[in-house]
XYZ file of C-alpha atoms in Angstrom:
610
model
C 45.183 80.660 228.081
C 47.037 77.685 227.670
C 49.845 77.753 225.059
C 50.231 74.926 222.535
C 53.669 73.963 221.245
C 54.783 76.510 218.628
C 54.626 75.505 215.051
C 55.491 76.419 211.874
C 54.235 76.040 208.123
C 57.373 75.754 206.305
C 56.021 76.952 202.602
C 56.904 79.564 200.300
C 55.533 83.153 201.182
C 52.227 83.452 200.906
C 49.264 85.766 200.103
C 46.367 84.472 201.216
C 45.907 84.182 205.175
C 42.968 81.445 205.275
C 45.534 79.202 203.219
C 48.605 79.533 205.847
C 46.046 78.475 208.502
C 44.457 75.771 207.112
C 48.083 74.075 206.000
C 48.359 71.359 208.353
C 51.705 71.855 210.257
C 54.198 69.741 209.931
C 58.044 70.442 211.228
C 58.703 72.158 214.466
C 60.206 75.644 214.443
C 63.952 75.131 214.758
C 65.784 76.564 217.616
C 67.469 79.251 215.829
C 63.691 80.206 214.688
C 62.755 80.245 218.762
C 61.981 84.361 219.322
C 59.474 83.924 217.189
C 57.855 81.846 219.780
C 57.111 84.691 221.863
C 54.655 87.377 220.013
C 56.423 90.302 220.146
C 53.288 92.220 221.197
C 53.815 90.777 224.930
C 57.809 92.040 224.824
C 56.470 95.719 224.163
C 53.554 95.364 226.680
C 56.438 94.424 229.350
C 58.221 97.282 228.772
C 55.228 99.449 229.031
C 54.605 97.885 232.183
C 57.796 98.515 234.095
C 58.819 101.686 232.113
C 56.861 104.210 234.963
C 59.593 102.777 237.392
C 62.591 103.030 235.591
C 65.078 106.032 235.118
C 63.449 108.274 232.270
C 66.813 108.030 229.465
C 66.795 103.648 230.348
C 62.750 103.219 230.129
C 62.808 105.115 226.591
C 65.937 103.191 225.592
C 63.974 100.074 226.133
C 61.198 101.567 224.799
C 62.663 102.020 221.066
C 64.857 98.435 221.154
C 61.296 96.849 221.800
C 59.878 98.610 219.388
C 62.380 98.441 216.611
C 62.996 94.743 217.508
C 59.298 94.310 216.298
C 60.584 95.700 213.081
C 63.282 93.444 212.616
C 61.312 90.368 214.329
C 58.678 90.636 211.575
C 60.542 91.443 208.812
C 63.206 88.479 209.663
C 60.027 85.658 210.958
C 59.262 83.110 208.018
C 56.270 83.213 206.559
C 53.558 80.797 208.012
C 54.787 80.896 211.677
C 52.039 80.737 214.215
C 51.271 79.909 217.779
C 48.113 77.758 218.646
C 46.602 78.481 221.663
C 43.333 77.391 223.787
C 41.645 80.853 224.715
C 38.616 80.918 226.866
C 38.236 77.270 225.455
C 38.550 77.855 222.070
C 40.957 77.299 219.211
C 42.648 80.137 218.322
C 46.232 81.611 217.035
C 47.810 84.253 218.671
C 49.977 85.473 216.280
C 50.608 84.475 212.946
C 52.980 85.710 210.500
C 51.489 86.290 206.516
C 52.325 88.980 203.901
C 49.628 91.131 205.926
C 50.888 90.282 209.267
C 54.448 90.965 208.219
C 54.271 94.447 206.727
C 52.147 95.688 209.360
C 54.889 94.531 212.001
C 57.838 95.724 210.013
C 56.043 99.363 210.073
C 54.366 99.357 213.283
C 57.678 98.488 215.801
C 59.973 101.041 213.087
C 57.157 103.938 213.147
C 57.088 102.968 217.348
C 60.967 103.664 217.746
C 61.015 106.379 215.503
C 57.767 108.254 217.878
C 59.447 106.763 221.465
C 62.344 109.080 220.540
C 60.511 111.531 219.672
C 58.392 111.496 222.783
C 61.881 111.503 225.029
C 62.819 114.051 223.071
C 59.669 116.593 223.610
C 60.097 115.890 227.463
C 56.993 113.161 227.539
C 56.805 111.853 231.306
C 57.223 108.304 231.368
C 54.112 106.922 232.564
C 52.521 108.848 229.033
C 55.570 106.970 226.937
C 54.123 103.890 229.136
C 50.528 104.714 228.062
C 52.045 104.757 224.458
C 53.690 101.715 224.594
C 50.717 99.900 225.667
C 49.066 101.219 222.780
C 51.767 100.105 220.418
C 51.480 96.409 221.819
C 48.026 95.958 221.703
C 47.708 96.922 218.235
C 50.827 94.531 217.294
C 48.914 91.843 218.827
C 45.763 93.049 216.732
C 47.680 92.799 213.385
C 49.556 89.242 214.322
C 46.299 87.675 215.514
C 45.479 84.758 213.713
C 41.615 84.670 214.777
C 38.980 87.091 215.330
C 38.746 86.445 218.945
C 42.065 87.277 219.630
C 42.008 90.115 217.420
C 38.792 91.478 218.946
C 40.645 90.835 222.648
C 43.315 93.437 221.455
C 41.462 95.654 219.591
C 39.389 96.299 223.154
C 42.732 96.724 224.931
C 44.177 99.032 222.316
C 40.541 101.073 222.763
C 41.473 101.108 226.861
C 45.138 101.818 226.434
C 44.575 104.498 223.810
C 42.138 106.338 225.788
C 44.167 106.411 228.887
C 46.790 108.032 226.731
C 44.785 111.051 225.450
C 43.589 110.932 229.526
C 47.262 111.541 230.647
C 47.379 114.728 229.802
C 44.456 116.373 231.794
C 42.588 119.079 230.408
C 40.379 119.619 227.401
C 41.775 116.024 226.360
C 39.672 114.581 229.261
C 36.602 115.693 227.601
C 38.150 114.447 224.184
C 38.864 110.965 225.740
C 35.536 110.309 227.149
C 34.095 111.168 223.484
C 36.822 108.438 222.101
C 36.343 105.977 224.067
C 32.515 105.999 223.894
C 32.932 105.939 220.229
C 34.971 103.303 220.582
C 33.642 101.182 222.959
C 30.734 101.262 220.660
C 32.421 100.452 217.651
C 33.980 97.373 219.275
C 30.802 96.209 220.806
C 30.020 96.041 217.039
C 32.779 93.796 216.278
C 32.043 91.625 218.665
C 28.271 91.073 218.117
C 29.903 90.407 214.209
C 32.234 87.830 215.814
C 29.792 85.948 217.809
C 27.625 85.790 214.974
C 30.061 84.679 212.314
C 31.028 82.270 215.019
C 27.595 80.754 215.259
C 27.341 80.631 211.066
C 30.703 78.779 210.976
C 31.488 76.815 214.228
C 35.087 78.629 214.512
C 37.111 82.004 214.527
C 39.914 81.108 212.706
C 40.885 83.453 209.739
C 40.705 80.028 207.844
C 37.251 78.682 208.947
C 35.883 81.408 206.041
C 36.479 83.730 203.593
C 36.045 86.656 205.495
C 32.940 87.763 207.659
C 30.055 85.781 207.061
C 27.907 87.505 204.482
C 24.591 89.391 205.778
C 24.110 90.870 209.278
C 27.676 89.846 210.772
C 29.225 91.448 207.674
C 27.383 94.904 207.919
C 27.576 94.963 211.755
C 31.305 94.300 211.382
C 31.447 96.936 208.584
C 30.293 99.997 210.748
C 31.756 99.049 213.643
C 35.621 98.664 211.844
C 34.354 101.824 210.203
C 34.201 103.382 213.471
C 38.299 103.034 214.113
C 38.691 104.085 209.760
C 36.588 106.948 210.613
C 33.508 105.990 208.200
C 31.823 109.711 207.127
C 29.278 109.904 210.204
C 31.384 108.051 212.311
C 34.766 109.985 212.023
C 34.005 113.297 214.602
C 36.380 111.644 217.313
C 39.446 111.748 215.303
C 39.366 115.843 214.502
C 38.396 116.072 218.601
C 40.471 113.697 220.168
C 44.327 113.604 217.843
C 44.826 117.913 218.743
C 44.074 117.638 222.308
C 46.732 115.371 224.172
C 50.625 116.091 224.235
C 52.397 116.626 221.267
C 53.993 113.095 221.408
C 50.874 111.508 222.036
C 49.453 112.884 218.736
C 52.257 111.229 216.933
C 51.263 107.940 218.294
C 47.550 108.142 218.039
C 47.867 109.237 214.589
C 49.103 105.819 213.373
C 47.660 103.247 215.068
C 43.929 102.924 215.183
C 42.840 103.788 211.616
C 45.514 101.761 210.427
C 44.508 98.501 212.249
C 41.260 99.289 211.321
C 41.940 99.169 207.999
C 43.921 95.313 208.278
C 40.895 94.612 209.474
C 38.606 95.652 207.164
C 40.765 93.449 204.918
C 40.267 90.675 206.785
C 36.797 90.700 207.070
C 36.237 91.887 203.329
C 39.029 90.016 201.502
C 37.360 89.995 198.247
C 36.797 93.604 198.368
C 33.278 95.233 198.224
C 31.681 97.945 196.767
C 29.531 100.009 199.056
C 32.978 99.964 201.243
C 34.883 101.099 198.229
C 32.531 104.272 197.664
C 32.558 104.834 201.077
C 36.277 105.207 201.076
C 36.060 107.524 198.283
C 33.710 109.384 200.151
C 35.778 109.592 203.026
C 38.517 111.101 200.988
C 36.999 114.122 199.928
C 34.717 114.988 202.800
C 38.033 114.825 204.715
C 40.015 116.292 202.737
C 36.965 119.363 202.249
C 37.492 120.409 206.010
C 41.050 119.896 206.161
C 40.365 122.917 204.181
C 38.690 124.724 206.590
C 41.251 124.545 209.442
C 43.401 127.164 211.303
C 44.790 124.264 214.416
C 47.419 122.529 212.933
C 46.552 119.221 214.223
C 43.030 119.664 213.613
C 43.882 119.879 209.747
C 46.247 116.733 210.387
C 43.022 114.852 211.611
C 40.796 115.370 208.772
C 43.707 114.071 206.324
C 43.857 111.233 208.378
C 40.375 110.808 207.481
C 41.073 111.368 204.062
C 43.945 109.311 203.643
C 42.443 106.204 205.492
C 39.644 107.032 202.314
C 42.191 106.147 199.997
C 42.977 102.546 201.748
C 39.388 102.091 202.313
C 38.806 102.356 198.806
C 41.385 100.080 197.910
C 40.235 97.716 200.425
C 36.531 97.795 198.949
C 37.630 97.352 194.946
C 39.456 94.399 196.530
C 41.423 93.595 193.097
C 45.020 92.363 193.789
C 46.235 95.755 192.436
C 44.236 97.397 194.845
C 44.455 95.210 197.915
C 48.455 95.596 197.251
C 48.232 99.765 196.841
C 45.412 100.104 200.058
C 48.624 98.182 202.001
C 51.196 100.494 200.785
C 49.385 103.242 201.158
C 49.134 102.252 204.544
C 52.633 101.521 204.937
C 53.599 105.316 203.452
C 50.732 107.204 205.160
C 52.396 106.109 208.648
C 55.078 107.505 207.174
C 54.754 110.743 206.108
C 51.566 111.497 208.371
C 53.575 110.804 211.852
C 56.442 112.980 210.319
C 53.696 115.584 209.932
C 52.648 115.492 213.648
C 56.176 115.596 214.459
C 56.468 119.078 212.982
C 53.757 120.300 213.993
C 54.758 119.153 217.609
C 57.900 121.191 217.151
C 56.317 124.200 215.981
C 53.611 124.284 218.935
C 56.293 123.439 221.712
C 58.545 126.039 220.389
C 56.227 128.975 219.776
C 53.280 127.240 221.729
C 50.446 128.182 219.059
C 48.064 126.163 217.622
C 46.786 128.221 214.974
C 48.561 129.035 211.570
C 47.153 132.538 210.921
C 49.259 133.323 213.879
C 52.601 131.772 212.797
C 54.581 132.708 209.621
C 58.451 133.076 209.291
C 59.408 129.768 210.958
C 61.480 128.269 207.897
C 64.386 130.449 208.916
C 64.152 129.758 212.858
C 63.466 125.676 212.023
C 65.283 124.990 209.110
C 65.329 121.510 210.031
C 61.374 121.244 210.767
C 60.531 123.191 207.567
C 62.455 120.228 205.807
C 60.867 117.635 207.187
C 57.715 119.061 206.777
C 58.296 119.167 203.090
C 59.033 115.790 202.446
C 56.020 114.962 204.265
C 53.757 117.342 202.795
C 55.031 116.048 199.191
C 54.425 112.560 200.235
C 51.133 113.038 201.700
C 49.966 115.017 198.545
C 51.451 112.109 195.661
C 53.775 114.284 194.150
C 56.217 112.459 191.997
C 59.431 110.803 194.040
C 57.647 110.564 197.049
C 56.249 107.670 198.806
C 52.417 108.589 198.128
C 52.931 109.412 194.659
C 53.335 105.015 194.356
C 50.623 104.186 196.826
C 47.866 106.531 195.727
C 48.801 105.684 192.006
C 48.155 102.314 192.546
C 44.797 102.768 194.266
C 43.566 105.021 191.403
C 44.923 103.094 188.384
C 42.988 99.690 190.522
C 39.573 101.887 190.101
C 40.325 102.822 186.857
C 41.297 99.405 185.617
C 37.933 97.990 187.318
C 36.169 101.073 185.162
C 34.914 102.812 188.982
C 35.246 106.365 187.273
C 33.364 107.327 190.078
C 35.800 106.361 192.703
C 38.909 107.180 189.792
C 37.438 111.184 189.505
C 36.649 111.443 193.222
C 39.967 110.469 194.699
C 41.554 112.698 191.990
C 39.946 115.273 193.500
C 40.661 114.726 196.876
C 44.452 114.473 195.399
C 44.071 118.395 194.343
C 42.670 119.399 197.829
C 45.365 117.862 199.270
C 47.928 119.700 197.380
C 45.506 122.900 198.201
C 45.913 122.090 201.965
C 49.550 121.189 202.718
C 50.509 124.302 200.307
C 48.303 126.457 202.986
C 49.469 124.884 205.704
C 53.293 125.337 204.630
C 52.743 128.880 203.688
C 51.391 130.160 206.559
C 53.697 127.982 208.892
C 57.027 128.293 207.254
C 57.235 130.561 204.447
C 54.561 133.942 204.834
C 56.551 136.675 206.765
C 55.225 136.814 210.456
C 53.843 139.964 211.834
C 56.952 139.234 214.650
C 59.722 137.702 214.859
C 59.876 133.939 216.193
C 63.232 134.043 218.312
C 62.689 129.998 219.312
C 65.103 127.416 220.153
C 66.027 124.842 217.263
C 64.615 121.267 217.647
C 66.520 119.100 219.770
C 68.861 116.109 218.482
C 66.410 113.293 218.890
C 63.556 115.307 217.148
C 65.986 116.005 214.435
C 67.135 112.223 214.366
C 63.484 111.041 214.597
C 62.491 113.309 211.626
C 65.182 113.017 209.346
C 65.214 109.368 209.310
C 61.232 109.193 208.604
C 62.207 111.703 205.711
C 64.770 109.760 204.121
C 62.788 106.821 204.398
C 59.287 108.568 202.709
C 62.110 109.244 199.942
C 63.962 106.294 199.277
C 60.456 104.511 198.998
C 59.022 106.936 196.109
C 62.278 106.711 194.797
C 62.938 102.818 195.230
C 59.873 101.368 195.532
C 60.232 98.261 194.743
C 61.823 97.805 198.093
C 58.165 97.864 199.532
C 56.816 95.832 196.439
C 58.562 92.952 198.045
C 56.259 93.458 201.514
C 52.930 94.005 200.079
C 49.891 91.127 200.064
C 48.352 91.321 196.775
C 50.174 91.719 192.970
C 52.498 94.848 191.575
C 52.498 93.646 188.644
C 50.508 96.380 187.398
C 52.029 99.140 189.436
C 54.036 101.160 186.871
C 54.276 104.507 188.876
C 57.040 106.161 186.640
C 54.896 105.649 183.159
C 54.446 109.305 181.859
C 50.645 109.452 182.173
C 50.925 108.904 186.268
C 54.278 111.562 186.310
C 52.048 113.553 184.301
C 48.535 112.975 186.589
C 50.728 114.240 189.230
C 52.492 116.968 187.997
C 49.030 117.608 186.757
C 47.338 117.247 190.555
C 50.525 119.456 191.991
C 49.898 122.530 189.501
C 45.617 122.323 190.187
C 46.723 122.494 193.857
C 48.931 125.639 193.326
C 45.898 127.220 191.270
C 43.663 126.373 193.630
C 45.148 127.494 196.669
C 45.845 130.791 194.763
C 42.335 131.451 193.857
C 40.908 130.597 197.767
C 43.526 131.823 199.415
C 41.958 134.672 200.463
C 38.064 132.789 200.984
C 39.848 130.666 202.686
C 41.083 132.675 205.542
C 37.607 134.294 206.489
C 35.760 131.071 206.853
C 35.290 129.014 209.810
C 36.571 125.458 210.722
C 33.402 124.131 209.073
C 30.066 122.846 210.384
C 30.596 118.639 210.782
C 28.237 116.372 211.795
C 28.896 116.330 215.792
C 27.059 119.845 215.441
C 24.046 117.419 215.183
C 25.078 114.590 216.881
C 25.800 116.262 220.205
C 23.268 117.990 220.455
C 20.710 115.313 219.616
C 22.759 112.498 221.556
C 22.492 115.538 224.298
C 18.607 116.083 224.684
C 17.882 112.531 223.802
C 19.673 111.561 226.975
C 18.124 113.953 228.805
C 14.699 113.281 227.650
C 15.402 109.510 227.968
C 16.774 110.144 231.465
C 14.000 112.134 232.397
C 11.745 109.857 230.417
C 12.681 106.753 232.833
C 12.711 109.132 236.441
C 9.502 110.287 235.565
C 8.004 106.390 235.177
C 9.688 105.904 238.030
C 8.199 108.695 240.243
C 4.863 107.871 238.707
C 5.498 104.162 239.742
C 6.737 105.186 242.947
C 3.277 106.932 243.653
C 1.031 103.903 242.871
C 2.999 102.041 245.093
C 2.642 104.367 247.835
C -1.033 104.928 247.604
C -1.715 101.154 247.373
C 0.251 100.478 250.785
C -1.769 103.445 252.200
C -4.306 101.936 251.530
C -4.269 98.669 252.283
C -2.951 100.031 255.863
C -6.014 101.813 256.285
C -8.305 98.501 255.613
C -6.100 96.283 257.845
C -6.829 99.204 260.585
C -10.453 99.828 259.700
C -11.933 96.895 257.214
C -15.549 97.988 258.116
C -14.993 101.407 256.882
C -13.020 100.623 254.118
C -15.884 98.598 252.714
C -18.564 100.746 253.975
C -17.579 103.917 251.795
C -18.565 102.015 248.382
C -21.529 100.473 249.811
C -22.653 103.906 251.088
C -21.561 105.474 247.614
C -23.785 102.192 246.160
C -26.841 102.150 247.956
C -27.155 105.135 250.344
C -26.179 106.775 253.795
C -26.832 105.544 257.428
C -27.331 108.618 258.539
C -31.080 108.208 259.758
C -30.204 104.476 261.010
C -30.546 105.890 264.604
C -34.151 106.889 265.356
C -36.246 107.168 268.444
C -32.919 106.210 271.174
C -33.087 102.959 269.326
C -30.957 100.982 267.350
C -31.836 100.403 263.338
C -29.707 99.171 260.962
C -29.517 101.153 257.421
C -29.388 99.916 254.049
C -25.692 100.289 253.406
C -25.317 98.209 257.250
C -27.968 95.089 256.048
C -26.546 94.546 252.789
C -22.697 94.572 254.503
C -24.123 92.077 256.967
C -26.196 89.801 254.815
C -22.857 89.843 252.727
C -20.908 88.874 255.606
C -23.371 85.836 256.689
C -23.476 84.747 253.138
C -19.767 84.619 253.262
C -19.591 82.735 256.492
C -22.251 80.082 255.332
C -20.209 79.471 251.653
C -17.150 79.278 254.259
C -19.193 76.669 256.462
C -20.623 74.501 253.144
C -16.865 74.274 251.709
């Protein structure tokens, strides 16, 4: 990779990412502007790197100034600032700095320092705080990749560095992490045949070569294989196995960065929005909001929603208005949010009373005041209710499919807004507020948790309260984003009270049901025999193959050793036996012997004439 000299576009902010790269640029980036010639991706990657070899309390100190310098970097780096590069011989732009670019920065590094304290905090080792930071990088360098080769070179590594982190921690996430990355590895193989292919349509992968994927087979093979990191219903079965499995502090991590970069990407490749992708997100909202439902593991339930949150972006995404593209983006910026707060109480709860399941907990709002807190304000924000950060972003998705009249999509994701309220009330109750059948004598949540928790909090807050601080991030218009009019207070007041109903009248239902029945229940087991019976399949061919081949060298042993007889035996089959050829003491030749030596002079004389 040779590096180019850094440039900059020296415009106005701008919206649309094809425009900043096609500006010719013009004035060299200033030295005060020089940090942002070095993508910050490669500064977290080098603290990863030398992180297993330093003192625990210094490596994670380094690990949230990297992080949190992202933050700052992208929310501080001018609009239009990119880096030319040659890669493998072609153009390309290895990071690049647009309204997308930007807010998935800002909230990638803070969400990164916010979980790296965390993770020192919950006694991670620091090769899996390593693992994590690797993670973090190669997803930075995903969103600030200015062409789809580079972005498909990160989105491998983040595929390889994720998996190792669910890997770290041995055990049933083993299992979990070979299921990831095969899902993955498929998914990206995907993106790549989509990438070659748009390639050969338009002669470059720049962002600003096209509009997007190239219409046709490109765009559907990109489709399902993005969809595979979005979790696409069908394709979403890793994210309920995998996200419970690791260590706590792993989940917080893995919890924010795939789906999300899946979705920027989706918005790349589909910036005009489309519809099939917009109904799928819709679908993927209530199918994963259905079996959130239906779980007693904590994280488990976390995992569907992530499912079902990602629907709401998705959707957003596929409507592809400038309302929508603008809510799909803040929903993505509050879902990191209030989701990693989530997996951050749920981490406390299982390291301090080390259970999994919520029909065995209860009681814990008095022994984790703090915890139970947090986990309000994220359970509030996840569900949209009024002066929390979700209440904007979901409003503005919604009131995007309404305004485009998708009542469809409008009723669906309405619903899935009611079984959210349904799930986080369950989850709450049976967590924090329904009296245990024991008493939960656990140690408080240390400082850092506290620190890491509380400041996510206040933040999922001030942005439902103030959100016009995040209006001033987002790629596409607010201008239609009024989320304090009295018919969206009143839709969620509305949502809030069906939840409460809801939960009331299942409660019970609830309880005696199962996790569900999802669609690995088929897709193991088929992917299982068809394996076999492929693998089988292919050692039986070969073992049939094998056998010709044996008998024919056999047999052509046996001529080379006895030619006469070899050719005899058909004759004699042919024409008859010799068996009376000897008559009398003399010698007489039978009729298998004549014709085999009338064939042999005939054979000698065509020899002789040629």
């Amino acid at each position: 990779m040779s590096l180019s000299p850094v440039t900059s576009v020296l415009a106005a902010s701008t919206l649309d990412a094809a425009t900043v790269l096609a500006s010719e640029p013009s004035v060299s980036i200033p030295t005060a502007d020089v940090p942002t010639a070095i993508p910050p991706a490669f500064v977290v990657l080098a603290v990863a790197l030398v992180l297993p070899v330093l003192l625990r309390k210094l490596g994670h100190a380094l690990g949230v100034l990297a992080t949190g310098g992202v933050a700052v970097w992208a929310l501080l780096a001018p609009a239009g600032t990119y880096l030319p590069v040659t890669f493998l011989g072609f153009d390309a732009v290895l990071f690049h700095v647009d309204a997308f670019s930007k807010l998935m920065g800002v909230i990638f590094g803070f969400i990164g320092a916010a979980a790296v304290l965390y993770s020192y905090s919950s006694d991670a080792r620091n090769r899996q705080t390593a693992f994590a930071l690797g993670y973090v990088g190669t997803s930075i360098g995903a969103v600030f990749a200015g062409d789809w080769l580079t972005m498909v070179f990160f989105w491998e590594l983040m595929a390889v560095t994720s998996t190792l982190l669910v890997w770290d921690y041995g055990g049933e996430a083993v299992r979990a992490g070979f299921r990831y990355a095969i899902y993955h590895g498929l998914g990206g193989s995907l993106l790549m045949a989509a990438v070659v292919w748009h390639y050969a349509s338009v002669g470059s992968f720049l962002f600003s070569a096209s509009d997007g994927i190239v219409a046709g087979v490109p765009a559907v093979l990109a489709a399902v294989g993005i969809g595979v990191n979005v979790g696409f219903v069908g394709l979403h079965t890793w994210l309920p196995d995998t996200y419970p499995r690791p260590h706590v502090a792993a989940s917080v991590f893995l919890s924010v960065y795939t789906t999300k970069t899946g979705v920027y990407g989706l918005a790349r490749a589909f910036p005009d929005g489309n519809l099939a992708i917009a109904y799928m997100g819709s679908a993927m909202a209530l199918v994963g909001v259905v079996y959130a439902l239906l779980q007693d593991d904590m994280r488990r339930l976390l995992s569907y929603h992530i499912q079902s949150q990602v629907g709401y972006m998705v959707a957003g995404v596929g409507v592809g208005t400038a309302l929508a593209t603008a809510g799909a983006f803040a929903h993505v910026f509050n879902h990191i949010l209030y989701k990693a707060l989530l997996f951050m109480t749920a981490g406390v709860v299982i390291a301090r009373t080390g259970e999994n399941r919520l029909k065995y907990l209860g009681g814990l709002g008095r022994t984790l005041p703090v915890t139970a807190l947090a986990f309000t304000v994220a359970a509030l924000s996840i569900s949209g209710f009024p002066g929390f950060n979700g209440f904007v972003s979901k409003g503005m998705i919604t009131a995007a499919a309404h305004n485009e009249h998708l009542d469809g999509i409008f009723y669906i994701l309405l619903a899935a807004g009611v079984g959210t309220f349904m799930s986080f009330i369950k989850f709450g109750y049976y967590a924090f507020l329904k009296e245990s059948k024991g008493s939960w004598n656990v140690r408080r949540s240390v400082t850092g948790q506290r620190v890491a928790m509380l400041g996510v909090a206040a933040l999922c807050v001030a942005l439902g309260l103030y959100p016009d601080a995040l209006f001033a991030l987002l790629p596409g218009s607010t201008a239609d984003a009024h989320p304090f009019t009295t018919g969206h207070l009143g839709e969620g007041f509305l949502l809030a009270a069906l939840g409460v109903v809801g939960f009331a009248a299942l409660k019970k239902p609830l309880s005696k049901v199962g996790p569900g029945v999802d669609v690995d229940s088929v897709i193991e087991p088929l992917t299982f025999y068809g394996m076999r019976g492929l693998v089988r399949g292919v050692t039986e061919l070969f073992a049939a193959v094998d056998r010709v081949a044996v008998d024919t060298a056999n047999a052509a042993l046996a001529a080379a050793g006895d030619p006469y007889g070899t050719i005899r035996g058909p004759l004699r089959a042919l024409v008859g036996s010799d068996e009376d050829a000897l008559r009398d003491g003399s010698l007489r030749a039978g009729i298998a012997t004549s014709v085999l030596l009338v064939l042999a002079v005939l054979g000698a004389t065509l020899v002789g004439l040629l």
